[in-house]
Short mmCIF file of C-alpha atoms and ligand atoms in Angstrom, two decimals:
data_model
loop_
_atom_site.label_atom_id
_atom_site.label_comp_id
_atom_site.label_asym_id
_atom_site.label_seq_id
_atom_site.Cartn_x
_atom_site.Cartn_y
_atom_site.Cartn_z
CA UNK A 276 186.64 94.33 63.93
CA UNK A 277 187.28 94.76 67.37
CA UNK A 278 190.62 93.77 69.48
CA UNK A 279 191.54 94.47 72.94
CA UNK A 280 195.10 94.55 73.32
CA UNK A 281 196.33 93.77 76.95
CA UNK A 282 199.76 94.40 78.20
CA UNK A 283 200.12 92.00 81.06
CA UNK A 284 200.81 91.22 84.32
CA UNK A 285 198.57 93.73 85.91
CA UNK A 286 197.44 94.50 89.38
CA UNK A 287 194.18 96.49 89.82
CA UNK A 288 193.05 98.62 92.58
CA UNK A 289 190.32 100.67 93.18
CA UNK A 290 186.75 100.19 92.51
CA UNK A 291 184.72 98.69 89.63
CA UNK A 292 181.01 99.61 89.05
CA UNK A 293 178.61 96.83 88.08
CA UNK A 294 175.68 97.54 85.59
CA UNK A 295 172.07 96.72 85.39
CA UNK A 296 171.68 93.11 84.44
CA UNK A 297 171.67 92.18 81.04
CA UNK A 298 169.92 89.00 81.38
CA UNK A 299 167.05 90.75 83.34
CA UNK A 300 166.76 93.88 80.90
CA UNK A 301 166.77 91.36 77.85
CA UNK A 302 163.33 90.63 79.28
CA UNK A 303 161.52 93.30 81.22
CA UNK A 304 162.34 95.92 77.76
CA UNK A 305 159.91 93.22 75.82
CA UNK A 306 157.86 92.81 78.49
CA UNK A 307 156.68 96.63 78.58
CA UNK A 308 154.48 96.16 75.30
CA UNK A 309 152.41 93.94 77.53
CA UNK A 310 151.01 97.55 79.14
CA UNK A 311 148.68 100.13 77.68
CA UNK A 312 151.16 102.86 78.32
CA UNK A 313 154.68 104.01 78.04
CA UNK A 314 157.23 102.79 81.01
CA UNK A 315 160.40 103.88 81.68
CA UNK A 316 163.36 101.55 82.93
CA UNK A 317 166.26 102.78 84.60
CA UNK A 318 169.92 101.00 85.20
CA UNK A 319 169.84 99.23 81.91
CA UNK A 320 173.25 98.34 80.57
CA UNK A 321 174.85 99.87 77.42
CA UNK A 322 175.55 96.78 75.58
CA UNK A 323 174.88 95.66 71.91
CA UNK A 324 172.28 92.88 73.13
CA UNK A 325 170.12 95.62 74.39
CA UNK A 326 170.55 98.00 71.15
CA UNK A 327 169.74 94.53 69.35
CA UNK A 328 166.60 93.68 71.51
CA UNK A 329 165.56 97.63 71.33
CA UNK A 330 165.67 97.42 67.43
CA UNK A 331 163.58 94.79 67.31
CA UNK A 332 161.04 96.27 69.71
CA UNK A 333 161.13 98.87 66.86
CA UNK A 334 160.57 96.56 64.18
CA UNK A 335 156.49 95.71 65.67
CA UNK A 336 155.62 99.63 66.20
CA UNK A 337 157.42 100.12 69.67
CA UNK A 338 158.82 103.74 70.39
CA UNK A 339 161.65 103.91 72.24
CA UNK A 340 163.89 106.53 73.98
CA UNK A 341 167.57 105.60 74.95
CA UNK A 342 169.62 108.11 77.31
CA UNK A 343 172.51 106.16 78.53
CA UNK A 344 171.23 103.78 80.84
CA UNK A 345 167.57 104.89 80.92
CA UNK A 346 165.22 103.38 78.31
CA UNK A 347 161.42 104.84 77.61
CA UNK A 348 159.52 101.93 76.07
CA UNK A 349 155.78 103.23 74.41
CA UNK A 350 153.42 100.14 73.40
CA UNK A 351 150.55 102.30 72.12
CA UNK A 352 151.45 101.84 68.25
CA UNK A 353 152.51 98.21 68.67
CA UNK A 354 150.81 96.39 65.79
CA UNK A 355 152.60 93.58 64.17
CA UNK A 356 153.50 90.20 65.90
CA UNK A 357 156.26 89.03 63.45
CA UNK A 358 159.20 91.12 64.36
CA UNK A 359 162.31 91.57 62.07
CA UNK A 360 163.82 87.72 60.95
CA UNK A 361 167.07 89.31 60.55
CA UNK A 362 167.45 90.41 63.81
CA UNK A 363 165.35 87.57 65.32
CA UNK A 364 168.33 85.45 63.74
CA UNK A 365 171.08 87.91 65.33
CA UNK A 366 169.77 87.39 68.95
CA UNK A 367 168.92 84.35 70.79
CA UNK A 368 167.24 86.61 73.53
CA UNK A 369 164.58 87.49 70.71
CA UNK A 370 162.89 84.33 72.06
CA UNK A 371 161.41 86.45 74.89
CA UNK A 372 159.07 88.39 72.72
CA UNK A 373 156.95 85.48 72.04
CA UNK A 374 155.03 85.59 75.02
CA UNK A 375 154.29 89.20 75.15
CA UNK A 376 153.06 88.74 71.56
CA UNK A 377 151.04 86.05 72.42
CA UNK A 378 149.70 87.67 74.96
CA UNK A 379 148.69 91.15 73.48
CA UNK A 380 147.48 89.52 70.06
CA UNK A 381 147.01 85.63 70.31
CA UNK A 382 149.75 85.65 67.21
CA UNK A 383 153.30 85.45 67.07
CA UNK A 384 155.37 84.76 63.87
CA UNK A 385 159.48 84.11 64.34
CA UNK A 386 162.40 82.44 62.46
CA UNK A 387 164.69 80.29 64.34
CA UNK A 388 166.51 82.87 67.08
CA UNK A 389 170.37 82.66 66.68
CA UNK A 390 172.64 83.80 69.53
CA UNK A 391 176.10 82.77 70.77
CA UNK A 392 177.41 79.29 69.45
CA UNK A 393 177.40 77.46 72.93
CA UNK A 394 175.49 74.65 72.05
CA UNK A 395 172.37 73.41 70.29
CA UNK A 396 170.27 76.29 71.95
CA UNK A 397 166.71 74.60 70.87
CA UNK A 398 163.60 76.22 71.40
CA UNK A 399 161.33 73.05 72.34
CA UNK A 400 160.81 73.94 75.65
CA UNK A 401 159.31 77.26 74.42
CA UNK A 402 156.86 75.68 71.86
CA UNK A 403 156.14 73.07 74.59
CA UNK A 404 155.20 75.76 77.03
CA UNK A 405 152.58 77.53 74.58
CA UNK A 406 151.31 74.14 73.44
CA UNK A 407 150.39 73.48 77.32
CA UNK A 408 148.70 77.01 77.02
CA UNK A 409 146.76 75.69 74.16
CA UNK A 410 148.76 77.84 71.30
CA UNK A 411 148.60 76.25 68.01
CA UNK A 412 151.91 76.04 66.39
CA UNK A 413 152.84 75.84 62.64
CA UNK A 414 156.34 75.65 60.74
CA UNK A 415 156.34 77.09 57.55
CA UNK A 416 158.63 79.02 55.02
CA UNK A 417 161.11 79.04 57.96
CA UNK A 418 159.20 80.27 60.59
CA UNK A 419 157.19 79.47 63.63
CA UNK A 420 153.49 80.37 62.95
CA UNK A 421 151.97 80.91 66.60
CA UNK A 422 148.25 81.53 67.01
CA UNK A 423 145.31 81.36 69.70
CA UNK A 424 145.54 83.56 73.18
CA UNK A 425 147.01 81.57 75.75
CA UNK A 426 144.40 79.72 78.08
CA UNK A 427 144.85 79.74 81.64
CA UNK A 428 145.79 76.26 83.19
CA UNK A 429 149.08 73.96 84.01
CA UNK A 430 152.37 74.34 82.50
CA UNK A 431 155.34 71.90 83.28
CA UNK A 432 158.57 72.83 82.28
CA UNK A 433 161.15 69.96 80.63
CA UNK A 434 164.31 71.64 81.69
CA UNK A 435 164.08 74.25 84.18
CA UNK A 436 164.64 76.68 81.01
CA UNK A 437 165.37 80.48 82.02
CA UNK A 438 163.77 82.05 79.17
CA UNK A 439 161.14 79.36 78.57
CA UNK A 440 160.00 80.01 82.34
CA UNK A 441 159.78 83.85 81.28
CA UNK A 442 157.95 83.11 78.21
CA UNK A 443 155.27 81.33 80.10
CA UNK A 444 155.01 84.10 82.80
CA UNK A 445 154.49 86.62 79.93
CA UNK A 446 152.25 84.43 77.86
CA UNK A 447 149.86 84.60 81.17
CA UNK A 448 149.61 87.53 82.72
CA UNK A 449 146.80 88.78 80.88
CA UNK A 450 144.78 85.44 80.57
CA UNK A 451 141.22 85.10 82.02
CA UNK A 452 142.27 82.82 85.01
CA UNK A 453 144.89 80.90 86.77
CA UNK A 454 148.08 79.45 84.99
CA UNK A 455 150.59 77.50 87.40
CA UNK A 456 154.00 77.21 86.50
CA UNK A 457 155.77 73.69 87.38
CA UNK A 458 159.59 73.06 87.60
CA UNK A 459 160.34 76.88 86.52
CA UNK A 460 163.78 77.90 86.75
CA UNK A 461 164.18 80.33 89.97
CA UNK A 462 167.26 82.47 88.71
CA UNK A 463 167.07 86.30 89.93
CA UNK A 464 166.25 88.08 86.82
CA UNK A 465 163.06 86.20 87.05
CA UNK A 466 161.98 87.26 90.14
CA UNK A 467 163.11 90.83 88.73
CA UNK A 468 160.70 90.46 85.66
CA UNK A 469 157.91 89.41 87.72
CA UNK A 470 158.20 92.43 90.06
CA UNK A 471 158.14 94.77 86.94
CA UNK A 472 155.09 93.18 85.78
CA UNK A 473 153.62 93.10 89.40
CA UNK A 474 154.23 96.95 89.35
CA UNK A 475 152.24 97.54 86.17
CA UNK A 476 149.71 95.64 88.10
CA UNK A 477 150.04 91.94 87.09
CA UNK A 478 149.55 89.28 90.04
CA UNK A 479 152.56 87.31 89.76
CA UNK A 480 153.42 84.70 92.92
CA UNK A 481 156.86 82.42 93.47
CA UNK A 482 158.84 83.95 90.84
CA UNK A 483 162.21 82.86 91.65
CA UNK A 484 161.11 79.50 93.23
CA UNK A 485 160.47 76.52 91.32
CA UNK A 486 156.33 77.15 91.43
CA UNK A 487 154.57 80.07 89.82
CA UNK A 488 151.20 81.24 90.11
CA UNK A 489 149.83 83.93 87.72
CA UNK A 490 146.42 85.06 88.11
CA UNK A 491 145.51 86.65 84.56
CA UNK A 492 144.45 90.57 84.72
CA UNK A 493 142.25 92.53 82.17
CA UNK A 494 145.45 95.35 81.31
CA UNK A 495 148.70 96.55 82.65
CA UNK A 496 149.81 100.05 83.16
CA UNK A 497 153.26 100.96 82.01
CA UNK A 498 155.45 101.98 84.92
CA UNK A 499 159.34 103.26 86.10
CA UNK A 500 161.48 100.12 87.35
CA UNK A 501 165.42 99.85 87.94
CA UNK A 502 167.32 96.79 86.77
CA UNK A 503 168.67 94.86 89.59
CA UNK A 504 172.64 94.73 89.35
CA UNK A 505 174.27 92.05 87.03
CA UNK A 506 175.38 89.08 89.10
CA UNK A 507 177.19 87.49 86.40
CA UNK A 508 179.34 90.62 85.75
CA UNK A 509 180.02 91.20 89.40
CA UNK A 510 181.39 87.47 89.70
CA UNK A 511 183.45 88.18 86.40
CA UNK A 512 185.10 91.04 87.97
CA UNK A 513 185.68 89.51 91.41
CA UNK A 514 187.32 86.75 89.64
CA UNK A 515 189.08 89.23 87.66
CA UNK A 516 190.62 90.66 91.34
CA UNK A 517 191.77 86.97 92.47
CA UNK A 518 193.20 86.03 89.76
CA UNK A 519 195.28 88.93 89.66
CA UNK A 520 195.50 88.71 93.53
CA UNK A 521 194.60 92.29 93.77
CA UNK A 522 192.20 94.38 96.31
CA UNK A 523 189.11 95.85 94.36
CA UNK A 524 185.68 96.81 95.65
CA UNK A 525 183.05 95.48 93.07
CA UNK A 526 179.42 96.92 93.05
CA UNK A 527 176.70 97.62 93.67
CA UNK A 528 176.09 93.99 93.94
CA UNK A 529 173.97 91.31 95.78
CA UNK A 530 175.80 88.95 97.36
CA UNK A 531 173.17 86.53 98.16
CA UNK A 532 172.75 86.12 94.17
CA UNK A 533 176.18 84.66 94.12
CA UNK A 534 176.04 82.51 97.48
CA UNK A 535 177.61 79.52 95.79
CA UNK A 536 180.39 81.27 93.56
CA UNK A 537 181.38 83.14 97.17
CA UNK A 538 181.25 79.97 99.07
CA UNK A 539 183.55 78.17 96.40
CA UNK A 540 185.90 80.62 96.52
CA UNK A 541 186.31 81.35 100.09
CA UNK A 542 187.05 77.48 100.34
CA UNK A 543 189.57 78.45 97.81
CA UNK A 544 191.28 80.51 99.90
CA UNK A 545 189.67 84.09 98.60
CA UNK A 546 188.80 86.69 101.33
CA UNK A 547 185.97 89.20 101.23
CA UNK A 548 184.72 92.48 103.20
CA UNK A 549 181.16 93.57 102.46
CA UNK A 550 180.77 97.24 102.40
CA UNK A 551 177.47 99.30 102.55
CA UNK A 552 177.15 102.59 101.22
CA UNK A 553 174.17 104.75 100.50
CA UNK A 554 171.91 101.40 100.70
CA UNK A 555 173.87 99.85 97.92
CA UNK A 556 175.97 96.70 98.93
CA UNK A 557 179.66 96.03 97.66
CA UNK A 558 182.30 93.07 98.28
CA UNK A 559 185.77 94.14 98.11
CA UNK A 560 188.55 91.26 97.58
CA UNK A 561 191.39 90.94 100.18
CA UNK A 562 194.82 89.64 99.20
CA UNK A 563 195.31 85.89 99.32
CA UNK A 564 198.12 83.66 100.05
CA UNK A 565 197.69 81.63 97.23
CA UNK A 566 194.27 79.60 96.00
CA UNK A 567 193.95 75.87 95.99
CA UNK A 568 191.77 74.01 93.41
CA UNK A 569 187.72 73.67 93.80
CA UNK A 570 186.08 71.54 91.55
CA UNK A 571 182.76 73.03 90.08
CA UNK A 572 179.72 71.34 88.49
CA UNK A 573 177.45 74.34 86.74
CA UNK A 574 173.56 74.33 87.41
CA UNK A 575 170.38 75.96 87.53
CA UNK A 576 170.30 78.84 89.87
CA UNK A 577 171.13 78.68 92.99
CA UNK A 578 174.01 76.33 91.63
CA UNK A 579 177.04 77.59 90.08
CA UNK A 580 175.92 79.93 87.38
CA UNK A 581 177.09 78.71 83.74
CA UNK A 582 177.84 81.64 82.65
CA UNK A 583 180.80 82.12 85.36
CA UNK A 584 182.15 78.80 84.06
CA UNK A 585 184.94 80.03 81.91
CA UNK A 586 186.15 83.14 84.06
CA UNK A 587 186.57 80.40 87.12
CA UNK A 588 188.33 78.39 84.85
CA UNK A 589 190.92 80.93 84.35
CA UNK A 590 191.22 81.70 87.93
CA UNK A 591 191.94 77.92 88.82
CA UNK A 592 194.85 78.17 86.17
CA UNK A 593 196.43 80.02 89.04
CA UNK A 594 195.33 77.89 91.99
CA UNK A 595 197.37 74.80 93.31
CA UNK A 596 195.96 71.53 92.11
CA UNK A 597 193.80 69.87 89.82
CA UNK A 598 190.43 71.31 89.27
CA UNK A 599 187.49 69.23 87.77
CA UNK A 600 184.24 71.42 85.83
CA UNK A 601 181.46 69.59 84.78
CA UNK A 602 179.48 71.93 82.66
CA UNK A 603 175.90 70.61 83.03
CA UNK A 604 173.67 73.43 81.03
CA UNK A 605 175.56 74.05 77.94
CA UNK A 606 177.35 71.44 75.71
CA UNK A 607 179.58 73.78 73.87
CA UNK A 608 181.08 76.05 76.41
CA UNK A 609 184.67 74.98 76.22
CA UNK A 610 185.62 76.81 73.07
CA UNK A 611 188.11 79.32 74.82
CA UNK A 612 189.98 76.60 76.40
CA UNK A 613 192.09 76.04 73.16
CA UNK A 614 192.85 79.66 73.25
CA UNK A 615 193.66 79.59 76.78
CA UNK A 616 195.94 76.31 75.76
CA UNK A 617 197.74 78.53 73.29
CA UNK A 618 198.54 80.77 76.32
CA UNK A 619 200.20 77.71 77.92
CA UNK A 620 197.36 76.92 80.28
CA UNK A 621 197.30 72.98 80.97
CA UNK A 622 193.90 71.56 80.54
CA UNK A 623 192.62 68.27 79.62
CA UNK A 624 189.46 67.57 78.07
CA UNK A 625 187.53 65.02 79.14
CA UNK A 626 184.48 64.77 77.50
CA UNK A 627 182.08 67.78 75.59
CA UNK A 628 180.87 68.56 79.36
CA UNK A 629 184.02 67.61 81.75
CA UNK A 630 187.60 69.08 81.89
CA UNK A 631 190.59 69.55 83.90
CA UNK A 632 192.63 72.35 84.78
CA UNK A 633 195.75 71.53 86.12
CA UNK A 634 197.76 74.56 88.20
CA UNK A 635 199.36 77.19 89.00
CA UNK A 636 200.73 78.21 85.58
CA UNK A 637 201.88 81.02 84.01
CA UNK A 638 200.41 82.16 81.29
CA UNK A 639 201.79 83.71 78.09
CA UNK A 640 200.15 86.44 75.88
CA UNK A 641 199.75 85.73 72.25
CA UNK A 642 196.93 86.40 69.35
CA UNK A 643 193.64 84.76 70.75
CA UNK A 644 190.01 84.69 69.24
CA UNK A 645 186.56 85.31 71.24
CA UNK A 646 184.15 82.60 70.40
CA UNK A 647 181.44 83.65 72.65
CA UNK A 648 180.09 86.39 75.17
CA UNK A 649 181.40 84.18 78.32
CA UNK A 650 184.65 82.68 76.90
CA UNK A 651 185.70 86.16 75.43
CA UNK A 652 185.59 87.34 79.01
CA UNK A 653 187.59 84.73 80.17
CA UNK A 654 190.26 85.68 77.88
CA UNK A 655 190.67 89.21 78.93
CA UNK A 656 191.04 87.66 82.43
CA UNK A 657 193.52 85.39 81.29
CA UNK A 658 195.61 88.58 79.70
CA UNK A 659 195.26 90.18 82.77
CA UNK A 660 198.01 88.01 84.37
CA UNK A 661 199.43 86.69 81.06
CA UNK A 662 203.26 87.66 80.59
CA UNK A 663 203.30 89.87 77.50
CA UNK A 664 200.88 91.41 75.21
CA UNK A 665 197.72 89.52 74.48
CA UNK A 666 195.85 90.31 71.41
CA UNK A 667 191.88 89.30 71.80
CA UNK A 668 190.03 89.40 68.17
CA UNK A 669 186.40 89.26 67.44
CA UNK A 670 186.31 91.42 70.86
CA UNK A 671 182.43 92.27 69.64
CA UNK A 672 181.11 89.05 71.04
CA UNK A 673 182.46 90.71 74.66
CA UNK A 674 180.73 93.89 73.87
CA UNK A 675 177.34 92.21 73.92
CA UNK A 676 177.14 91.52 77.98
CA UNK A 677 179.39 93.68 79.40
CA UNK A 678 179.31 97.72 79.37
CA UNK A 679 182.43 99.47 78.56
CA UNK A 680 184.44 96.73 79.56
CA UNK A 681 187.86 98.16 78.56
CA UNK A 682 186.94 101.48 80.11
CA UNK A 683 186.31 99.96 83.50
CA UNK A 684 189.31 97.90 83.76
CA UNK A 685 191.69 100.50 82.39
CA UNK A 686 189.94 102.65 85.67
CA UNK A 687 191.40 100.10 88.00
CA UNK A 688 194.70 99.93 86.68
CA UNK A 689 194.42 97.54 83.73
CA UNK A 690 197.15 98.07 80.37
CA UNK A 691 194.19 97.56 77.90
CA UNK A 692 193.29 99.34 74.74
CA UNK A 693 190.47 99.03 72.28
CA UNK A 694 191.62 98.82 68.45
CA UNK A 695 188.86 99.18 65.75
CA UNK A 696 190.46 97.49 62.67
CA UNK A 697 188.45 97.70 59.06
CA UNK A 698 188.43 93.78 57.85
C1 LIG B 976 169.28 82.07 79.78
O1 LIG B 976 169.67 81.35 78.40
C2 LIG B 976 170.42 82.82 79.75
N1 LIG B 976 170.40 84.06 78.76
C3 LIG B 976 171.99 82.38 79.57
O2 LIG B 976 173.08 83.64 79.38
C4 LIG B 976 172.24 81.54 80.65
O3 LIG B 976 173.54 81.06 80.46
C5 LIG B 976 171.33 80.13 80.77
O4 LIG B 976 169.74 80.85 81.08
C6 LIG B 976 171.26 79.30 82.07
O5 LIG B 976 171.37 80.18 83.04
C7 LIG B 976 169.48 84.89 78.89
O6 LIG B 976 168.67 85.03 79.92
C8 LIG B 976 169.05 86.03 77.63
P1 LIG B 976 167.72 77.54 79.16
P2 LIG B 976 168.44 80.17 78.17
O7 LIG B 976 166.83 77.88 78.33
O8 LIG B 976 166.93 80.54 78.84
C9 LIG B 976 168.39 73.33 77.10
C10 LIG B 976 174.78 84.86 78.72
O9 LIG B 976 176.17 84.48 78.67
N2 LIG B 976 167.25 74.28 76.45
O10 LIG B 976 167.95 77.98 80.64
O11 LIG B 976 168.18 80.16 76.55
C11 LIG B 976 169.50 74.83 76.67
O12 LIG B 976 170.27 73.76 75.56
C12 LIG B 976 174.08 84.17 78.33
O13 LIG B 976 174.26 85.70 79.21
C13 LIG B 976 166.31 73.01 75.67
O14 LIG B 976 166.61 71.93 75.74
O15 LIG B 976 169.06 78.85 78.90
C14 LIG B 976 170.60 74.30 78.03
O16 LIG B 976 171.16 73.07 77.99
C15 LIG B 976 174.38 82.47 77.31
N3 LIG B 976 165.48 73.49 75.00
C16 LIG B 976 169.32 74.33 79.09
O17 LIG B 976 168.32 74.13 78.34
C17 LIG B 976 164.88 74.83 75.10
O18 LIG B 976 163.56 75.25 74.43
C18 LIG B 976 169.28 75.92 79.98
O19 LIG B 976 169.20 76.55 78.97
C19 LIG B 976 165.70 76.09 75.79
C20 LIG B 976 166.62 75.32 76.57
#
């Protein structure tokens, strides 16, 4: 088991680098099998979710080559439409292999995907999308058996699902007509996926809005592509800097991808300075004179991202006043609060989607457990400011989505140590 041991409180200084977006790379790598030739993807984060999706791609015959943050995907020997079931169970993100397999083979066989325990994580929206595209879906021996090439037509999404939108796009890029996708999610990672597919010869318009038009093409040619910066990682490190009231430069990043987060933080009293260097953009936090509580409700993009709800809650433990947090996306996304309360945070849970943080409060280090990726990183932020030693168990969850987070934090002055213990 992996533990992080943090001695607090810490004052940070310097510059922390932002890696490529996990939630773009997890779709762009599978999308590469839609082409007839190899692709080279750069700025891929070195995180365990990426290791999993690469193993999953190899389980259907994809040849891959990884060197640091560059991944080459050769789809020419992809033969199977039935990815390794054990791996599918390990990673919720595996679900985005369904669209490409249906487009390529007109067939996909999947066990129920797994992932972080942040709520039911149903896949009904995905199945609904494929049915609207004329795909037949049977459920047998614990597997979804999907057959039939997706047909062009109109798709309306039920819950503005990010990955269901991405599955709809990937299922339609090789169909023989026009597919319109309505009530689509508009996250920047979806536009990044569409940019990559269009670079390979696809014809996708409107990605990043709620209405997308895909005109099917005969084939796609592999291409080189650079993943965009991870807005959630960038937001997490900005929140770490503000929580410790440090001056830290974070980037490269795209501030527009965090518009509402930055607005909420400046309304709370935070100050930022934008820096441009060699065509890349960075934000630097400026020392603040104390923050005031700002309520949030998490929403689909461009609303406040659910993936920053937990790190934001930690910042609000240091703000003056009561912060109401309404989590509208996932019903199980507060499990980290129990751990924060062990560190003497003051919080009241009103219902499975709403809680109040009372601040400011001095946190005290103790032994706690990470339960999922974003809840886990919130515990690191709490450890940064807590008095004394914080030991975070099950830190494997955090390695799923943050590349070398202990090394990056040590480089800006954090007293953090990684300990691998035999169970
Ligand atoms: C993507 O998950 C991200 N994951 C999540 O990031 C992110 O939190 C989420 O979008 C919301 O922004 C990846 O891109 C790999 P949804 P996704 O489908 O697509 C319900 C992280 O920490 N829903 O947009 O799985 C669902 O329960 C991860 O990086 C259905 O009801 O999320 C949720 O309430 C966590 N049926 C809402 O829709 C479905 O079939 C939004 O989920 C699908 C979703």
